[in-house]
RNA sequence: GGGCGCUUAGCUCAGCUGGCUAGAGCACCUCCCUUACAAGGAGGGGGUCGGGGGUUCAAGUCCCUCAGCGCCCACCA
């Protein structure tokens, strides 16, 4: 006996089912299943910084529909969640929220309590205190994140939740790093690196972005001896003149042939620098001759390295000109000029240099304003500088073509959804110019588990690493002591120091399949889930997260981390701009979940093609809600026949009903194929359109027969087919509308629909019957509408003229048509030209 | 400069390996309270499928080309 409410409603479904699913363990991962029976998802751990926005709802829903489909296909779905609470966003928030700053040199203060209000000026605290504040602050956000994801109906197994800040992920990061180090895949190097002067940290190539900035071209005079003509050089960065180490021109540039190998003297500072040929110099740009500074841009680094030039650094890590000039600036006037620059930001220094050049007459004309692209750290506010520093790197093929070829090949073995996304991986890997810089000069993150010996004279020996045993991890070298030492030896001659840096957040994220699968900690589990099936993620982090995961997985396990990568698009606001926190146009999802229900919002998300940027569209949510309501109502109606008791499928003998099953079988097949290809949107579209046609046409057609107007057998056939269709549609819609589908399922089935098997149908009916019947019914409806009659109004005569094949279909549906259309006489006439003539009964109102 | 994607009704978008008069939803108009649903239903108006060329019996769909928009990569004097 079906338990159908008198007045079906969507109200309260979310709260009820969230609790029910939890209580019944509907989404628990069955870890007894073998790898071949598991579908494992490498879920993106969202960055915990504030709140989730509608973009999260969008992409996480995509993944969830696939998880639900695979679960219904009988797979044990490994669907963990993680919180990425590492990294700069958290640091920034903690600094601002409490008004504190981390000073790693300070000891831990167990009694420290954060101020109630942001403290100004910021209070300096030790790294461990700072970390504790980070944990406190993210904890509240994480509760809200979990609540939202549950509300949205994500079928995550929350038992596998992890936080990147926790010991286990930290240990995974440190172990993997030490193994990289031992195998030579990680190394340390002192070299010019891109440097953010505000965050005071090195940044990686993958975190750069170009911004178009106004600048100016300055024409400078470099002097040649013996009264020869001056050498003119155009530069946008005259403030780096003191850092000039050479002048380069293209080897074929006729203008400079005689100068190659000679020296010229720099303006203002009178330093002799060589004029050298190099392929990268462009005869078309400026005067064709460029000054090489240490370092103005990445090309300078190349010239410096390949031409074996000295270093004359003048910009410090704070972005200001260093107090002391390079040794090459020896002349007293030159040193006096330099003194006017010292301590200034590069921007201020530029103004001073221009002034000085005007005084000496070495600036030709005025600076000519231009716009040019400048490299920024993607989270930064000021242009990057290049400074020499000691950093950790992981080899990624950027300096090794054989390795690069391996990573390119791995990218080709990966299945991409949509397929064209592989181009982004290809062009990124092909264009790498250096290894992956993983160290950051930050206080909060996974520390490098390395100490260095301090020699007897007090210098740190960076060439020797003291590393802990794996089973001692995780460690913090600024708090923990290397084996064989005591805390009193920290920083002392003959003692040790800890590596002060932390790993970039991607260095941890790149291990997400290992962290999620509990590598090291639970080998049995890991063997059942790795390599994973699916990596869902946004397309703009292919170069960071996706690529780095491929790299780490290759090093640690010699395999691709997953078989399939599913890239989601962006949410655009109505002005077609990407919704992003930094753009200030994000939409908070809660209000929409309240208004349209989780199912409605999920419908909107699932309507967007995989990988395609999609406009935020409230209208789609409204449609989703209507779909959910329709499912309630049609379920109620179908379950009203035979008191909701199941009727054996064997009763389905009527040609109209058999045609329905054939249509259903096709829809199931299309949805299945689409889902297998990760195309949730197509699965939804096929299902939805078949569902509406079922409700509006088929149900109307067989309604009368279901009530019994054509006898018990005909009624049983209709009822049984309606039940099959209902069961099928409920399950096809379950991945998209998990709440309402489980509600209607609960009216007549045992257990959650989300643990029910995905529908399978074999049918051999002739669905031309439905096409023919639909055509006639449509004509009848049209006639009634045009006559402004009710759909119930009687029809005296319908004459159907069509080829015999179509007539056979109409004949098969005769009783249903007569009933559905209130037709007194239905006459069929064979004809080449299909035509339906409807004669309405006299209007009783007239 | 190289690459990728997009351009179909007023709006948001489907249209998969070329094939019946190009579809859906929203919006708009008309009608219908029919006992699953008025939070519904029936019907209608509206498109030379970005431009041009080509292949084909047949092109929104394939090829070439141009244009606009977006993105990725590279350049950055």
Coordinates of N, CA and C in Angstrom, one line a residue, chain A residues 563-638:
Chain A
X563 N 41.8 8.5 -14.0 CA 41.7 8.3 -15.4 C 41.0 9.4 -16.1
X564 N 40.1 10.2 -15.4 CA 39.3 11.2 -16.1 C 39.4 12.5 -15.3
X565 N 39.5 13.6 -16.1 CA 39.5 14.9 -15.5 C 38.3 15.6 -16.0
X566 N 37.4 16.1 -15.1 CA 36.2 16.8 -15.5 C 36.3 18.3 -15.1
X567 N 36.4 19.1 -16.1 CA 36.6 20.5 -15.9 C 35.2 21.3 -15.9
X568 N 35.0 22.0 -14.9 CA 33.8 22.8 -14.9 C 34.1 24.3 -15.3
X569 N 33.1 24.9 -15.8 CA 33.2 26.3 -16.3 C 33.0 27.2 -15.1
X570 N 33.0 28.5 -15.5 CA 32.8 29.5 -14.5 C 31.3 30.0 -14.5
X571 N 30.9 30.6 -13.4 CA 29.7 31.3 -13.4 C 29.9 32.7 -13.7
X572 N 29.2 33.2 -14.7 CA 29.3 34.5 -15.1 C 28.1 35.3 -14.6
X573 N 28.3 36.5 -14.2 CA 27.2 37.3 -13.8 C 26.4 37.8 -15.1
X574 N 25.3 38.5 -14.9 CA 24.6 38.9 -16.1 C 25.3 39.8 -17.1
X575 N 26.4 40.4 -16.6 CA 27.3 41.2 -17.5 C 28.4 40.3 -18.1
X576 N 28.2 39.0 -17.9 CA 29.2 38.1 -18.5 C 30.6 38.2 -18.0
X577 N 30.7 38.7 -16.7 CA 32.0 38.7 -16.0 C 32.0 37.5 -15.1
X578 N 33.2 36.9 -15.0 CA 33.4 35.8 -14.1 C 33.0 36.2 -12.6
X579 N 32.2 35.4 -12.0 CA 32.0 35.7 -10.6 C 33.1 35.3 -9.7
X580 N 33.7 36.2 -9.0 CA 34.8 35.9 -8.2 C 34.8 36.8 -7.0
X581 N 35.3 36.3 -5.9 CA 35.4 37.1 -4.7 C 36.1 38.4 -4.9
X582 N 37.2 38.3 -5.7 CA 38.0 39.5 -5.9 C 37.3 40.6 -6.8
X583 N 36.3 40.1 -7.5 CA 35.6 41.1 -8.4 C 34.3 41.6 -7.6
X584 N 34.1 41.0 -6.5 CA 33.0 41.6 -5.7 C 31.6 41.4 -6.3
X585 N 31.4 40.4 -7.2 CA 30.1 40.2 -7.8 C 29.6 38.8 -7.5
X586 N 30.1 38.2 -6.4 CA 29.6 36.9 -6.1 C 28.2 36.9 -5.5
X587 N 27.6 35.8 -5.7 CA 26.2 35.6 -5.1 C 26.3 34.5 -4.1
X588 N 25.7 34.8 -3.0 CA 25.6 33.8 -1.9 C 24.5 32.8 -2.2
X589 N 24.8 31.6 -2.0 CA 23.8 30.6 -2.5 C 22.6 30.4 -1.5
X590 N 22.7 30.7 -0.3 CA 21.7 30.4 0.7 C 20.3 30.9 0.3
X591 N 20.2 32.1 -0.1 CA 18.9 32.7 -0.4 C 18.3 31.9 -1.5
X592 N 19.1 31.4 -2.5 CA 18.5 30.7 -3.6 C 18.1 29.3 -3.2
X593 N 18.8 28.7 -2.3 CA 18.4 27.4 -1.7 C 17.1 27.5 -1.0
X594 N 17.0 28.6 -0.3 CA 15.7 28.8 0.4 C 14.5 29.0 -0.5
X595 N 14.8 29.8 -1.6 CA 13.7 30.1 -2.5 C 13.3 29.0 -3.4
X596 N 14.3 28.3 -4.0 CA 14.0 27.3 -5.0 C 14.2 25.9 -4.5
X597 N 14.7 25.8 -3.3 CA 15.1 24.4 -2.8 C 16.4 24.0 -3.4
X598 N 17.0 23.0 -2.7 CA 18.3 22.5 -3.2 C 18.1 21.8 -4.5
X599 N 17.0 21.1 -4.7 CA 16.7 20.5 -6.0 C 16.6 21.5 -7.1
X600 N 16.0 22.6 -6.9 CA 15.9 23.6 -7.9 C 17.2 24.2 -8.3
X601 N 18.0 24.5 -7.3 CA 19.3 25.1 -7.5 C 20.2 24.0 -8.2
X602 N 20.1 22.8 -7.8 CA 20.9 21.8 -8.5 C 20.5 21.6 -9.9
X603 N 19.2 21.8 -10.2 CA 18.7 21.7 -11.6 C 19.4 22.7 -12.4
X604 N 19.5 23.9 -11.9 CA 20.2 25.0 -12.6 C 21.6 24.6 -12.9
X605 N 22.3 24.1 -11.9 CA 23.7 23.8 -12.1 C 23.9 22.7 -13.1
X606 N 23.0 21.7 -13.0 CA 23.2 20.5 -13.9 C 22.7 20.8 -15.3
X607 N 22.1 21.9 -15.5 CA 21.7 22.3 -16.9 C 22.8 22.8 -17.7
X608 N 23.9 23.2 -17.1 CA 25.0 23.8 -17.8 C 25.9 22.7 -18.4
X609 N 26.2 22.8 -19.6 CA 27.1 21.8 -20.3 C 28.5 21.8 -19.6
X610 N 29.0 20.5 -19.5 CA 30.3 20.4 -18.8 C 31.4 21.3 -19.4
X611 N 32.1 22.0 -18.6 CA 33.2 22.9 -19.0 C 32.8 24.2 -19.6
X612 N 31.5 24.5 -19.8 CA 31.1 25.7 -20.4 C 30.8 26.7 -19.4
X613 N 31.3 27.9 -19.6 CA 31.0 29.0 -18.7 C 29.5 29.3 -18.8
X614 N 28.9 29.6 -17.6 CA 27.5 29.6 -17.6 C 27.0 30.9 -16.9
X615 N 25.9 31.4 -17.4 CA 25.4 32.6 -16.8 C 24.5 32.3 -15.6
X616 N 24.7 33.1 -14.6 CA 23.9 32.9 -13.4 C 22.4 33.1 -13.8
X617 N 21.5 32.1 -13.6 CA 20.2 32.3 -14.1 C 19.2 31.7 -13.1
X618 N 18.6 32.6 -12.5 CA 17.5 32.3 -11.5 C 16.4 31.6 -12.1
X619 N 16.1 31.9 -13.4 CA 15.0 31.3 -14.1 C 15.1 29.8 -14.2
X620 N 16.3 29.3 -14.4 CA 16.6 27.9 -14.4 C 16.2 27.2 -13.1
X621 N 16.5 27.9 -12.0 CA 16.2 27.3 -10.7 C 14.7 27.2 -10.5
X622 N 14.0 28.2 -11.1 CA 12.5 28.2 -11.0 C 12.0 26.9 -11.7
X623 N 12.6 26.7 -12.9 CA 12.1 25.5 -13.7 C 12.4 24.2 -12.9
X624 N 13.6 24.2 -12.3 CA 14.0 23.1 -11.5 C 12.9 22.8 -10.4
X625 N 12.5 23.8 -9.8 CA 11.5 23.7 -8.7 C 10.2 23.1 -9.3
X626 N 9.8 23.7 -10.5 CA 8.6 23.2 -11.1 C 8.7 21.7 -11.5
X627 N 9.9 21.3 -11.9 CA 10.1 19.9 -12.2 C 9.9 19.0 -11.0
X628 N 10.4 19.5 -9.9 CA 10.3 18.8 -8.6 C 8.9 18.6 -8.2
X629 N 8.1 19.7 -8.4 CA 6.7 19.7 -8.0 C 5.9 18.7 -8.9
X630 N 6.3 18.8 -10.2 CA 5.7 17.9 -11.2 C 5.9 16.4 -10.8
X631 N 7.1 16.1 -10.3 CA 7.4 14.7 -9.9 C 6.6 14.3 -8.7
X632 N 6.3 15.2 -7.8 CA 5.5 14.9 -6.7 C 4.1 14.6 -7.2
X633 N 3.5 15.4 -8.1 CA 2.2 15.3 -8.5 C 1.9 14.0 -9.3
X634 N 2.8 13.8 -10.3 CA 2.6 12.7 -11.2 C 2.8 11.4 -10.4
X635 N 3.7 11.4 -9.4 CA 3.8 10.2 -8.6 C 2.6 9.9 -7.8
X636 N 2.0 11.0 -7.2 CA 0.8 10.8 -6.5 C -0.3 10.2 -7.4
X637 N -0.4 10.7 -8.6 CA -1.4 10.3 -9.5 C -1.3 8.8 -9.9
X638 N -0.1 8.5 -10.3 CA 0.2 7.1 -10.7 C 0.0 6.1 -9.6

